[in-house]
Every structure is written in C-alpha cells, then in structure tokens.
Amino acid sequence: MIHVAGLTKFYGPIAALSDASFDVGQGEIIGFLGPNGAGKSTAMRILTGFASATRGTARVAGFEVHSNPLEVKRRVGYLPERVPLYEEMTVKGFLRYVTEVKGVPRMGRTAEVGRVMERCGLGEIGGRLIRNVSKGFRQRVGLAQALVGNPPVLILDEPTVGLDPRQIVDIRQMIKDLGKEHTVLLSTHILPEVAVVCERVIIINQGRIVTQDRLENLAGPGASRTLEDAFIQAISAERREEG
Amino acid sequence: MRNTWAVCKREFKSYFLTPVGYVLVGMVSAITGMAFTLSFLTFAKITQSPGQYSYATVPDFEETFLSPFLVFCGILVMFLSPLITMRSIAEEKHRGTIELLLTYPLRDREIIFGKYLAAMGMVLVMLLPMAVDVSIMSYFVNVETPVLVFGVVTVFLMSAAFISLGLFVSSLTHNQITSAVLCFGIVLMLYVIGNMGGDLPKQAPIPESWPAAAASVAAPAYVLARAVLVEMSLDAHAKEMAQGLFQPKDVAYYVLLSAFFLFLTFRSLESRNWRR
Ligand SMILES: Nc1ncnc2c1ncn2[C@@H]1O[C@H](COP(=O)(O)OP(=O)(O)OP(=O)(O)O)[C@@H](O)[C@H]1O
Ligand SMILES: [Mg+2]
C-alpha cells in the first residue's frame, strides 16, 4: 500500500532523511519508531504530499506522491504532529468543511460527520468551539478529520501524545479497530503502545531505516529481549557505525 | 469548482467568526457614510451659490461629486485591503493548518481562488453601505448611468488588484503583521511612484556633454521609464474610469495587476513542491 524507495530530504545542510526505503502492506498497522529528530514526521509529511523529497520516490496505493499528489491525497487521512485546527470553528462545522473538501457527496455529508464523530467519541462536544476543547478532545477531532471520507490509508503522527491514561487506552483501541479496515502508519515514542497496537515495526534513526521487522521477531514472549532492548540496540548500532 | 466554493465559504465565514470582519465593515460604513454626507453637503452648498466657490455656473454633479466619491471608496479599499488579506495564507502557516489544507485533495488553484473569492466577498460586504448611500441618492438625483456603473466597476477592479497583491504577500510569510505591513508598503509605493512619474520632466534631461550615441539610447529609455511610472499610478486609472470614460488601458491595468499577483501566488504556493 505504501512503498518508499531511496527517500532523501535535505533541510539546508541537514539530512532529515537519507536513502530511506520501506514498505507497508495493505491492512497492516505499522509502528514507526525513532528518537527525536530521527525523521519520522519528515517521512510522513512527504508521504502525505505536504513536503517534497530531495530524492527518491514514495508511492501510496500505486500513485507517486510527487507526480500524482491528488490521487494520493484522496486515499490518505493524515493527523499532523501538532494537530493544527481552525480554532474559531465549532467541531461539527469544521468536520462538515472537511467532508466538503474531501469530496464527500452532498447527500452523505451529515451522515459522514455523524459517523466520524461517533467513532471518535465526539458526540457531546459537536457544538463547542475547537479553541475551547481539551487537549484529548483536540486529538480526537484531529483523528476524526483524518477519518472523514474513509480513506484506505491513515498516517498518524504521535496520536496519543499528551493524553491521560484512560484516553490513551481509548485511542489505542480505536486505532486497533481502524486497523481492521485501514492501512495505518503510526509514529510514537511509547513502546508499550507499539506492542499493543502494531503488527510490524519500522525503526528510523538519523534519517536512516535501521530495522523493519515483525513485532514478534523483535520482542515478545518468544524472543529473549524486550522491545526497549531492540529499540536501543537498533539505534546504538547506528551510532557505533558512525563513531 | 465545488472545492473552490468549499474553501471560499470557510474562509469567508471565518472573517465573521473573528472580530476582523465586523471591525472592517463597521469602520468602512462609518467612513464612507461620513465622506458621502460631507461631500454631498458641500456639493449642495456649491449649487446654492456657485460664485462663492469660484464656479461660474452650477458644476457637473458627476464630475464634482460622484466620481471623486467613488474614487475615494476605491482608495479606502486600497488602504484596508492589507487588513483583509493579511491572514489569508499567513495565518494558515502560523497555526499549522496549512498542513491540513495542503494534504486535503485540493488543487492549488482551488485553494488560491477560494481564498481570493472570499476576500473579494469581504470587499463586497464592506462596500455594501456605500452602495446603499449611492442608490438612495440616485433615487433623488438623475445620475448619468455610465458614470455610476463604470465608477462601481472601477472600485471593484481596483479591489481585485489589491486583493491579489495582498494574497501574494500573505503567502510569503508566517506572520500576519509582516504580511499587512509589506502589502501596505507596496500599495503605497505604487501610489507614490505614479505621482512621482507625473512630476518628472517630459524630455530626458541629458547633459550636452554626452556622446550622441549614449544620448540616443538614454533618451528613449528615459521616456519609456517615465511612461511606465506614470501608467503605474494606482489612482490615475481609477480617476479616468470613474468619469465614465471607457479606456481599455485602464481596465487592462487592473486586470493585469490582478493576474500578475495571482500568478506569483501560484508560484509561491507551488514552491513547496520543488525538489530541494
Ligand atoms: N522545516 C524544517 N526546517 C529545517 N529543519 C527541519 C525542518 N523540519 C524538520 N527539520 C529537521 O529534520 C530532522 C528530522 O525532523 P522530524 O521532525 O522529522 O523528526 P521526528 O522523528 O518527527 O522527531 P520527533 O520524535 O521529535 O517528532 C530534525 O533534525 C529537524 O531539526
Ligand atoms: Mg515528529
């Protein structure tokens, strides 16, 4: 579903991504891990067509992001890291707007807004101004706008950051359910979350993909180490190589 | 088309979900209202005793009152347009919502025209009170229709040009204040440059000592530069048009100005896709 080959992105002299390649199959939930500044958000921004790569290709559902951005955008729901929202709009008004720009047919818009609000547990706050909702609900609104139009691919940049423990459990469950119908690429720093939600893990460090493997091969009951060990090992191996 | 409309609707609504819209509309209706009343009263006094105001006879209504008033409205829009467009793109960048906007399945032109139309809608709403003033007046006074229609078209064309300039400037920055100040500066510069051009001598002031070859190049260049400066004047074209004189170059001036800055806006938005 997602195919990334040789992706490189320079910000001036800084290489945020260097020659990153990975694949995500249809219906997979992928955990995208890496230390701060590793290039996770950069990769996601390129995949969603927000930023351009310096070199390399990224395909979503067979469409190249750079040459066919519109087709890619029709198939991707994206939750950006900072969860930017139109503060002056109501939750419902905003989601209504998203159904319009995502091309949901006029007759189905109300139903679609209802569906994503229900799915993300926004039932009671539909009439509130986005400016006034709490962090957890902002995150849900962000998730809801990604779900509008039921895109086959979801790209979620740290969806559970800043939530209380109960909300984290809720959102994880939600993502797990979403994984039944969608291909999900999920970045996070919370390793237990990965263990609960994801099937496969991609670890990125300093712009390079250092590991991509199924969860049970990296850690778990059968393996001799935990996911933390695997993560630390993956990113320190890279450091040694450089030093 | 549908997408353009969706972008435009959201954009237009948010002028009125924040105080900006109300402040602008309130300010403009107050200013145009006062200007209208004052200049109308002055005109009334002139008609009572033209001699006192050094007119031989009662002066032409359109020429002394209507066109100057319409041009004044155009200039008002010119000074307020930076406030309308400062947020258009800069605010999306500042809040990060540009990341949503640019990852929704929208074409650049749908985004740009959507925002452009919303800002033009804002201009329309701002000028509504002026339209009310003028239509009440035309009920009592027999106005030459071409002057009225052409005057209103002028105001509208002028606004279109300022809005596209503002949109472009707004696409350059993350900061609304920078956007407004820069736009204001450019508008003012275009305004001043035109008047300056008019004050330059018609003939090139080339010293006698210059060799003939240099002078023969410099003289036409000077004439051309002066003509360009004169034609760049933001209000000179408006003044001609508001008199009811149809001159293609006046219309072309505003249309080209709009097109030019819209083109730059496209480039500016597109630059994110350049492979760097
Ligand atoms: N707009 C930008 N301009 C310059 N450098 C940038 C920009 N965006 C990201 N970078 C740099 O690119 C690198 C990768 O950043 P990125 O945001 O992708 O990391 P990340 O893996 O998402 O980190 P985090 O876990 O902290 O979110 C960092 O070194 C960052 O400083
Ligand atoms: Mg990040």
Coordinates of C-alpha atoms and ligand atoms in Angstrom, one line a residue:
Chain A
M1 CA 0.0 0.0 0.0
I2 CA 2.9 2.3 0.9
H3 CA 6.1 1.9 -1.0
V4 CA 9.1 4.2 -0.2
A5 CA 12.4 3.9 -2.0
G6 CA 15.6 5.8 -1.5
L7 CA 13.8 8.8 0.0
T8 CA 16.2 11.6 0.9
K9 CA 15.3 15.0 2.3
F10 CA 17.7 17.8 3.0
Y11 CA 16.8 20.9 5.1
G12 CA 19.7 23.0 4.0
P13 CA 22.8 21.0 5.1
I14 CA 20.8 18.8 7.4
A15 CA 19.7 15.4 6.0
A16 CA 16.4 14.7 7.7
L17 CA 16.0 11.6 5.7
S18 CA 18.8 9.7 3.9
D19 CA 18.0 7.0 1.5
A20 CA 15.1 5.6 3.5
S21 CA 13.3 2.7 2.0
F22 CA 10.4 0.7 3.4
D23 CA 7.1 -0.9 2.5
V24 CA 3.8 -1.2 4.2
G25 CA 1.3 -3.8 3.1
Q26 CA -2.4 -3.5 2.8
G27 CA -4.2 -3.7 6.1
E28 CA -1.1 -3.6 8.2
I29 CA -0.7 -1.4 11.3
I30 CA 2.9 -0.2 11.3
G31 CA 4.7 1.3 14.3
F32 CA 7.1 4.0 13.1
L33 CA 9.7 4.4 15.8
G34 CA 12.8 6.5 16.3
P35 CA 14.4 9.0 18.6
N36 CA 13.6 12.7 18.5
G37 CA 14.7 14.3 15.2
A38 CA 15.0 10.9 13.5
G39 CA 12.9 12.0 10.6
K40 CA 9.6 10.3 11.3
S41 CA 7.5 13.4 10.8
T42 CA 9.5 14.4 7.7
A43 CA 8.8 11.0 6.1
M44 CA 5.1 11.3 6.9
R45 CA 4.9 14.8 5.5
I46 CA 6.4 13.6 2.3
L47 CA 4.0 10.7 2.1
T48 CA 1.0 13.0 2.6
G49 CA 2.2 15.4 -0.1
F50 CA 2.9 18.3 2.3
A51 CA 6.6 18.4 1.8
S52 CA 8.7 17.3 -1.2
A53 CA 11.6 14.9 -1.1
T54 CA 15.0 15.9 -2.4
R55 CA 15.5 12.5 -4.0
G56 CA 13.7 9.2 -4.1
T57 CA 10.1 8.0 -4.6
A58 CA 7.2 7.5 -2.4
R59 CA 4.1 5.6 -3.6
V60 CA 0.7 5.3 -1.9
A61 CA -1.7 2.8 -3.5
G62 CA 0.4 2.8 -6.6
F63 CA 0.4 6.6 -7.1
E64 CA 3.7 8.5 -6.9
V65 CA 3.4 11.3 -4.4
H66 CA 5.3 13.9 -6.3
S67 CA 3.8 13.3 -9.8
N68 CA 0.3 12.4 -8.7
P69 CA -0.4 14.2 -5.4
L70 CA -4.1 14.5 -5.8
E71 CA -4.7 10.7 -6.2
V72 CA -2.5 10.1 -3.1
K73 CA -4.3 12.8 -1.1
R74 CA -7.7 11.2 -1.9
R75 CA -6.5 8.0 -0.3
V76 CA -4.7 9.2 2.8
G77 CA -6.1 10.5 6.1
Y78 CA -3.4 12.5 8.0
L79 CA -3.1 13.5 11.6
P80 CA -0.2 16.0 11.8
E81 CA 2.0 16.0 14.9
R82 CA 0.9 19.4 16.2
V83 CA -2.8 18.8 15.5
P84 CA -3.4 22.1 13.8
L85 CA -7.1 23.0 13.7
Y86 CA -9.2 26.0 12.8
E87 CA -9.7 27.3 16.3
E88 CA -12.6 29.6 15.6
M89 CA -14.8 26.9 14.2
T90 CA -17.1 24.5 16.0
V91 CA -16.1 20.8 16.0
K92 CA -19.1 20.0 13.8
G93 CA -18.6 23.0 11.5
F94 CA -15.0 22.0 11.0
L95 CA -15.8 18.4 10.2
R96 CA -18.5 19.5 7.8
Y97 CA -15.9 21.6 6.0
V98 CA -13.6 18.6 5.8
T99 CA -16.4 16.4 4.2
E100 CA -16.7 19.2 1.6
V101 CA -13.0 19.5 0.7
K102 CA -12.6 15.7 0.7
G103 CA -15.4 15.4 -1.8
V104 CA -18.0 13.5 0.2
P105 CA -21.2 13.8 -1.9
R106 CA -23.6 16.4 -0.6
M107 CA -26.3 13.9 0.5
G108 CA -23.8 11.9 2.6
R109 CA -22.1 14.8 4.4
T110 CA -24.3 14.9 7.5
A111 CA -24.1 11.1 7.9
E112 CA -20.3 11.2 7.4
V113 CA -19.9 13.9 10.1
G114 CA -22.1 11.8 12.4
R115 CA -20.1 8.6 11.7
V116 CA -16.6 10.1 12.4
M117 CA -17.9 11.9 15.5
E118 CA -19.4 8.8 16.9
R119 CA -16.3 6.8 16.0
C120 CA -14.0 9.3 17.8
G121 CA -16.4 9.8 20.8
L122 CA -17.1 13.4 20.0
G123 CA -20.9 13.1 20.4
E124 CA -21.3 15.6 23.2
I125 CA -18.9 18.4 22.0
G126 CA -20.0 18.8 18.4
G127 CA -21.2 22.4 19.1
R128 CA -18.1 23.5 21.1
L129 CA -15.6 25.9 19.6
I130 CA -12.4 24.0 18.8
R131 CA -10.5 26.7 20.7
N132 CA -12.2 25.6 23.9
V133 CA -11.9 21.8 23.8
S134 CA -9.3 20.0 25.9
K135 CA -6.1 18.5 24.5
G136 CA -7.5 15.0 24.5
F137 CA -10.5 16.0 22.5
R138 CA -8.4 18.1 20.1
Q139 CA -6.6 14.9 19.4
R140 CA -9.9 13.2 18.7
V141 CA -11.0 16.0 16.4
G142 CA -7.7 15.6 14.6
L143 CA -8.3 11.9 14.3
A144 CA -11.9 12.5 13.2
Q145 CA -10.8 14.8 10.3
A146 CA -8.3 12.1 9.2
L147 CA -11.2 9.5 9.1
V148 CA -13.5 11.7 7.0
G149 CA -14.1 10.1 3.6
N150 CA -13.0 6.7 4.9
P151 CA -9.5 6.8 3.2
P152 CA -7.8 3.4 2.9
V153 CA -4.5 4.7 4.4
L154 CA -4.1 6.5 7.7
I155 CA -0.9 8.3 8.6
L156 CA -1.0 9.3 12.3
D157 CA 1.9 11.3 13.8
E158 CA 2.0 10.7 17.5
P159 CA -1.7 10.3 18.0
T160 CA -1.5 9.6 21.8
V161 CA 0.9 12.3 22.9
G162 CA -0.4 14.4 25.9
L163 CA -3.4 12.3 26.7
D164 CA -4.5 10.9 30.1
P165 CA -4.1 7.2 30.6
R166 CA -7.7 6.4 30.0
Q167 CA -7.8 8.4 26.8
I168 CA -4.6 6.6 25.7
V169 CA -6.3 3.3 26.2
D170 CA -9.4 4.5 24.3
I171 CA -7.4 5.9 21.4
R172 CA -5.3 2.8 21.1
Q173 CA -8.3 0.6 21.0
M174 CA -9.7 2.9 18.3
I175 CA -6.6 2.6 16.2
K176 CA -6.6 -1.1 16.6
D177 CA -10.2 -1.2 15.3
L178 CA -9.3 1.1 12.5
G179 CA -6.5 -1.3 11.5
K180 CA -9.2 -3.8 10.5
E181 CA -10.2 -1.7 7.6
H182 CA -7.3 0.7 7.0
T183 CA -3.6 0.6 6.5
V184 CA -2.2 2.5 9.4
L185 CA 1.3 4.1 9.7
L186 CA 1.7 5.3 13.3
S187 CA 4.6 7.1 14.8
T188 CA 5.1 7.1 18.6
H189 CA 7.6 7.2 21.4
I190 CA 5.6 4.9 23.6
L191 CA 6.9 1.5 23.1
P192 CA 4.2 -0.4 25.0
E193 CA 1.8 1.2 22.7
V194 CA 3.5 -0.4 19.8
A195 CA 3.4 -3.7 21.5
V196 CA -0.3 -3.4 22.0
V197 CA -1.3 -1.9 18.6
C198 CA 1.1 -2.7 15.9
E199 CA 2.0 -5.8 13.9
R200 CA 5.2 -4.6 12.4
V201 CA 7.8 -2.0 13.4
I202 CA 10.0 0.3 11.4
I203 CA 12.8 1.9 13.3
I204 CA 14.4 5.0 11.9
N205 CA 17.5 6.8 13.3
Q206 CA 19.2 9.9 11.9
G207 CA 17.2 9.6 8.7
R208 CA 18.1 6.0 8.1
I209 CA 15.8 3.0 8.4
V210 CA 17.7 0.7 10.8
T211 CA 15.2 -2.0 11.4
Q212 CA 12.0 -3.2 9.9
D213 CA 10.6 -6.4 11.2
R214 CA 7.5 -8.1 12.6
L215 CA 7.0 -7.4 16.3
E216 CA 7.3 -11.0 17.4
N217 CA 10.7 -11.3 15.8
L218 CA 12.0 -8.2 17.6
A219 CA 10.5 -8.8 21.0
G220 CA 7.7 -10.7 22.7
P221 CA 7.2 -13.9 24.6
G222 CA 9.3 -16.0 22.2
A223 CA 12.2 -13.6 21.9
S224 CA 14.8 -13.1 24.6
R225 CA 14.6 -9.3 24.7
T226 CA 12.0 -6.6 25.2
L227 CA 11.0 -4.0 22.6
E228 CA 13.0 -1.4 24.6
D229 CA 16.2 -3.5 24.2
A230 CA 15.5 -4.0 20.5
F231 CA 15.0 -0.2 20.1
I232 CA 18.1 0.8 22.0
Q233 CA 20.2 -1.7 20.2
A234 CA 18.9 -0.7 16.8
I235 CA 19.7 3.0 17.3
S236 CA 23.0 2.5 19.1
A237 CA 24.3 0.1 16.4
E238 CA 24.0 3.0 14.0
R239 CA 25.9 5.3 16.3
R240 CA 28.8 2.9 16.7
E241 CA 29.0 2.6 12.9
E242 CA 29.4 6.4 12.7
G243 CA 31.9 6.7 15.5
Chain B
M1 CA -15.4 24.3 -8.6
R2 CA -17.1 22.7 -5.7
N3 CA -13.9 22.6 -3.8
T4 CA -13.2 26.3 -4.6
W5 CA -16.6 27.1 -3.1
A6 CA -15.9 25.0 0.0
V7 CA -12.6 26.8 0.6
C8 CA -14.2 30.1 -0.1
K9 CA -17.1 29.5 2.3
R10 CA -14.9 28.5 5.2
E11 CA -12.6 31.4 4.6
F12 CA -15.4 33.9 4.3
K13 CA -17.2 32.6 7.4
S14 CA -14.1 32.9 9.5
Y15 CA -13.9 36.6 8.8
F16 CA -17.0 36.8 10.8
L17 CA -16.1 34.2 13.4
T18 CA -13.3 36.5 14.4
P19 CA -13.7 40.3 15.0
V20 CA -11.9 41.2 11.8
G21 CA -14.9 41.2 9.6
Y22 CA -17.1 43.2 11.9
V23 CA -14.4 45.8 12.6
L24 CA -13.7 46.3 8.9
V25 CA -17.3 46.5 7.9
G26 CA -18.1 48.9 10.7
M27 CA -15.1 51.1 10.0
V28 CA -15.8 51.3 6.3
S29 CA -19.5 52.0 6.6
A30 CA -18.7 54.8 9.1
I31 CA -16.0 56.3 6.9
T32 CA -17.9 56.1 3.6
G33 CA -21.0 57.3 5.3
M34 CA -19.3 60.4 6.6
A35 CA -17.4 61.1 3.4
F36 CA -20.7 60.7 1.4
T37 CA -22.6 63.1 3.7
L38 CA -19.9 65.7 3.8
S39 CA -19.2 65.8 0.1
F40 CA -22.9 65.8 -0.7
L41 CA -23.4 68.7 1.6
T42 CA -20.5 70.6 0.1
F43 CA -22.0 69.9 -3.4
A44 CA -25.4 71.2 -2.2
K45 CA -23.7 74.4 -0.9
I46 CA -21.9 74.9 -4.2
T47 CA -25.2 74.6 -6.2
Q48 CA -26.7 77.3 -3.9
S49 CA -24.0 79.8 -4.7
P50 CA -21.5 78.6 -7.2
G51 CA -19.8 82.1 -7.3
Q52 CA -18.6 81.7 -3.7
Y53 CA -16.8 78.5 -4.6
S54 CA -15.3 80.1 -7.8
Y55 CA -17.5 78.2 -10.2
A56 CA -19.1 80.2 -13.0
T57 CA -22.2 78.1 -13.1
V58 CA -23.5 75.1 -11.2
P59 CA -20.8 72.4 -11.8
D60 CA -21.5 69.0 -13.2
F61 CA -22.8 66.6 -10.5
E62 CA -21.0 63.6 -11.6
E63 CA -17.7 65.4 -12.1
T64 CA -17.6 67.3 -8.8
F65 CA -19.3 64.8 -6.5
L66 CA -19.9 61.3 -7.8
S67 CA -16.7 60.3 -9.4
P68 CA -14.5 61.7 -6.7
F69 CA -16.6 59.9 -4.1
L70 CA -16.3 56.6 -5.9
V71 CA -12.5 57.1 -6.3
F72 CA -12.3 57.8 -2.6
C73 CA -14.1 54.5 -1.9
G74 CA -11.5 52.7 -4.1
I75 CA -8.7 54.3 -2.3
L76 CA -10.2 53.4 1.0
V77 CA -10.3 49.7 -0.1
M78 CA -6.7 50.2 -1.2
F79 CA -5.7 51.2 2.3
L80 CA -7.8 48.5 4.0
S81 CA -7.0 45.6 1.7
P82 CA -3.9 44.6 3.6
L83 CA -6.1 44.0 6.6
I84 CA -8.4 41.8 4.6
T85 CA -5.7 39.6 3.1
M86 CA -3.1 39.6 5.8
R87 CA -4.5 36.4 7.3
S88 CA -5.4 34.6 4.1
I89 CA -2.3 32.3 3.9
A90 CA -0.1 33.7 6.7
E91 CA -2.5 32.6 9.4
E92 CA -2.7 29.1 8.0
K93 CA 1.1 28.9 8.1
H94 CA 1.3 30.3 11.6
R95 CA -1.3 27.9 13.0
G96 CA -0.1 25.0 11.0
T97 CA -3.5 24.4 9.4
I98 CA -1.7 24.8 6.1
E99 CA -0.6 21.2 6.8
L100 CA -4.2 20.1 6.7
L101 CA -5.1 22.3 3.8
L102 CA -2.3 21.1 1.6
T103 CA -2.9 17.4 2.4
Y104 CA -6.6 17.5 1.5
P105 CA -7.3 16.5 -2.1
L106 CA -7.4 20.1 -3.3
R107 CA -5.6 21.7 -6.3
D108 CA -3.6 24.8 -5.8
R109 CA -5.9 26.8 -7.9
E110 CA -8.9 25.7 -5.8
I111 CA -7.1 27.0 -2.7
I112 CA -6.0 30.2 -4.2
F113 CA -9.2 31.1 -6.0
G114 CA -11.2 30.1 -2.9
K115 CA -9.3 32.5 -0.7
Y116 CA -9.3 35.2 -3.4
L117 CA -13.1 35.0 -3.8
A118 CA -13.6 35.0 0.0
A119 CA -11.5 38.2 0.2
M120 CA -13.4 39.7 -2.7
G121 CA -16.7 38.8 -0.9
M122 CA -15.4 40.6 2.1
V123 CA -14.8 43.7 -0.1
L124 CA -18.3 43.5 -1.4
V125 CA -19.7 43.3 2.1
M126 CA -17.5 46.3 3.1
L127 CA -18.8 48.3 0.2
L128 CA -22.5 47.4 0.7
P129 CA -23.1 50.6 2.8
M130 CA -21.6 52.7 0.1
A131 CA -23.9 51.0 -2.4
V132 CA -26.9 51.9 -0.1
D133 CA -25.7 55.6 0.0
V134 CA -25.4 55.8 -3.7
S135 CA -28.7 54.1 -4.5
I136 CA -30.6 56.3 -2.2
M137 CA -29.0 59.3 -3.8
S138 CA -29.8 58.0 -7.4
Y139 CA -33.4 57.8 -6.4
F140 CA -33.5 61.6 -5.8
V141 CA -30.9 62.7 -8.4
N142 CA -30.9 61.9 -12.0
V143 CA -27.4 60.3 -12.4
E144 CA -25.7 59.5 -15.6
T145 CA -25.9 55.7 -15.7
P146 CA -22.5 55.1 -17.4
V147 CA -20.7 57.1 -14.7
L148 CA -22.4 55.2 -12.0
V149 CA -21.9 51.8 -13.5
F150 CA -18.4 52.4 -14.6
G151 CA -17.5 54.0 -11.3
V152 CA -18.7 51.0 -9.4
V153 CA -16.8 48.7 -11.7
T154 CA -13.7 50.8 -11.1
V155 CA -13.9 50.4 -7.4
F156 CA -14.4 46.7 -7.9
L157 CA -11.5 46.3 -10.3
M158 CA -9.2 48.3 -8.0
S159 CA -10.2 46.0 -5.2
A160 CA -9.5 42.9 -7.2
A161 CA -6.0 44.1 -7.9
F162 CA -5.2 45.0 -4.2
I163 CA -6.6 41.7 -3.0
S164 CA -4.4 39.6 -5.3
L165 CA -1.4 41.6 -4.2
G166 CA -2.4 41.0 -0.6
L167 CA -2.9 37.3 -1.2
F168 CA 0.6 37.0 -2.7
V169 CA 2.2 38.9 0.1
S170 CA 0.3 36.8 2.6
S171 CA 1.7 33.6 1.0
L172 CA 5.3 34.8 1.7
T173 CA 5.2 34.9 5.4
H174 CA 4.1 33.2 8.6
N175 CA 3.3 36.5 10.3
Q176 CA 0.1 38.5 9.7
I177 CA 1.7 41.8 10.8
T178 CA 4.6 41.3 8.4
S179 CA 2.1 40.5 5.7
A180 CA 0.0 43.6 6.3
V181 CA 2.9 45.9 6.6
L182 CA 4.6 44.6 3.4
C183 CA 1.3 44.8 1.5
F184 CA 0.7 48.3 2.7
G185 CA 4.1 49.3 1.8
I186 CA 3.8 48.0 -1.8
V187 CA 0.4 49.7 -2.3
L188 CA 1.8 53.0 -1.0
M189 CA 4.8 52.7 -3.2
L190 CA 2.7 52.1 -6.3
Y191 CA 0.6 55.1 -5.3
V192 CA 3.6 57.4 -4.8
I193 CA 5.6 56.2 -7.8
G194 CA 2.8 57.1 -10.2
N195 CA 2.6 60.6 -8.9
M196 CA 6.3 61.0 -9.0
G197 CA 6.4 59.9 -12.6
G198 CA 4.0 62.7 -13.4
D199 CA 6.3 65.3 -11.9
L200 CA 9.4 64.2 -13.9
P201 CA 10.2 66.4 -17.0
K202 CA 8.8 65.1 -20.2
Q203 CA 12.1 65.4 -22.1
A204 CA 15.1 63.5 -20.9
P205 CA 17.5 65.8 -19.0
I206 CA 20.5 64.6 -20.8
P207 CA 23.7 66.7 -20.5
E208 CA 25.1 68.2 -23.7
S209 CA 28.4 66.7 -23.0
W210 CA 27.2 63.1 -23.5
P211 CA 28.2 61.5 -26.8
A212 CA 25.4 61.3 -29.3
A213 CA 25.3 57.5 -29.2
A214 CA 24.8 57.4 -25.4
A215 CA 22.1 60.1 -25.6
S216 CA 20.3 58.3 -28.4
V217 CA 19.9 55.3 -26.2
A218 CA 19.3 57.1 -22.9
A219 CA 16.6 59.4 -24.3
P220 CA 14.1 56.8 -25.4
A221 CA 14.9 54.7 -22.3
Y222 CA 14.0 57.7 -20.2
V223 CA 10.8 58.4 -22.0
L224 CA 9.8 54.8 -21.6
A225 CA 10.6 54.7 -17.9
R226 CA 8.7 57.8 -17.3
A227 CA 5.7 56.5 -19.2
V228 CA 5.8 53.3 -17.2
L229 CA 6.0 55.2 -14.0
V230 CA 3.0 57.4 -15.0
E231 CA 1.0 54.4 -16.0
M232 CA 1.8 52.6 -12.8
S233 CA -0.1 55.1 -10.8
L234 CA -2.8 53.3 -8.9
D235 CA -5.4 56.1 -8.8
A236 CA -4.8 57.8 -12.2
H237 CA -6.6 55.0 -14.0
A238 CA -9.4 55.0 -11.5
K239 CA -9.9 58.7 -11.9
E240 CA -10.3 58.3 -15.7
M241 CA -12.6 55.4 -15.4
A242 CA -14.8 56.9 -12.7
Q243 CA -15.6 59.8 -15.1
G244 CA -17.3 57.2 -17.2
L245 CA -14.6 57.2 -19.8
F246 CA -14.0 53.7 -21.1
Q247 CA -10.4 53.2 -22.0
P248 CA -9.2 49.6 -22.5
K249 CA -5.8 50.5 -20.9
D250 CA -7.4 51.5 -17.6
V251 CA -9.3 48.2 -17.4
A252 CA -6.3 46.3 -18.6
Y253 CA -4.1 47.9 -15.9
Y254 CA -6.2 46.5 -13.0
V255 CA -6.8 43.2 -14.7
L256 CA -3.1 42.7 -15.4
L257 CA -2.2 43.7 -11.9
S258 CA -4.6 41.1 -10.5
A259 CA -3.4 38.4 -12.9
F260 CA 0.3 39.2 -12.2
F261 CA 0.0 38.8 -8.5
L262 CA -2.3 35.8 -8.7
F263 CA 0.4 34.2 -10.9
L264 CA 3.0 35.0 -8.3
T265 CA 0.8 33.5 -5.6
F266 CA 0.6 30.3 -7.6
R267 CA 4.4 30.2 -7.8
S268 CA 4.7 30.9 -4.1
L269 CA 2.4 28.1 -3.1
E270 CA 3.9 25.7 -5.7
S271 CA 7.4 26.3 -4.4
R272 CA 6.9 23.7 -1.7
N273 CA 6.9 21.0 -4.4
W274 CA 10.2 22.0 -5.8
R275 CA 12.7 19.2 -5.2
R276 CA 15.3 20.7 -2.9
Ligands
LIG1 N1 11.1 22.8 8.4 C1 12.4 22.3 8.8 N2 13.4 23.1 8.6 C2 14.7 22.7 9.0 N3 14.9 21.5 9.6 C3 13.9 20.7 9.8 C4 12.5 21.1 9.5 N4 11.7 20.1 9.8 C5 12.5 19.2 10.4 N5 13.8 19.5 10.4 C6 14.9 18.7 10.9 O1 14.8 17.4 10.4 C7 15.1 16.4 11.3 C8 14.0 15.4 11.4 O2 12.9 16.0 12.0 P1 11.5 15.3 12.2 O3 10.5 16.3 12.7 O4 11.2 14.5 11.0 O5 11.9 14.3 13.4 P2 10.9 13.3 14.2 O6 11.4 12.0 14.0 O7 9.5 13.5 13.8 O8 11.2 13.8 15.7 P3 10.2 13.8 16.9 O9 10.1 12.5 17.5 O10 10.8 14.8 17.9 O11 8.9 14.3 16.5 C9 15.4 17.2 12.6 O12 16.8 17.3 12.7 C10 14.8 18.5 12.4 O13 15.6 19.5 13.1
MG2 MG 7.9 14.2 14.8

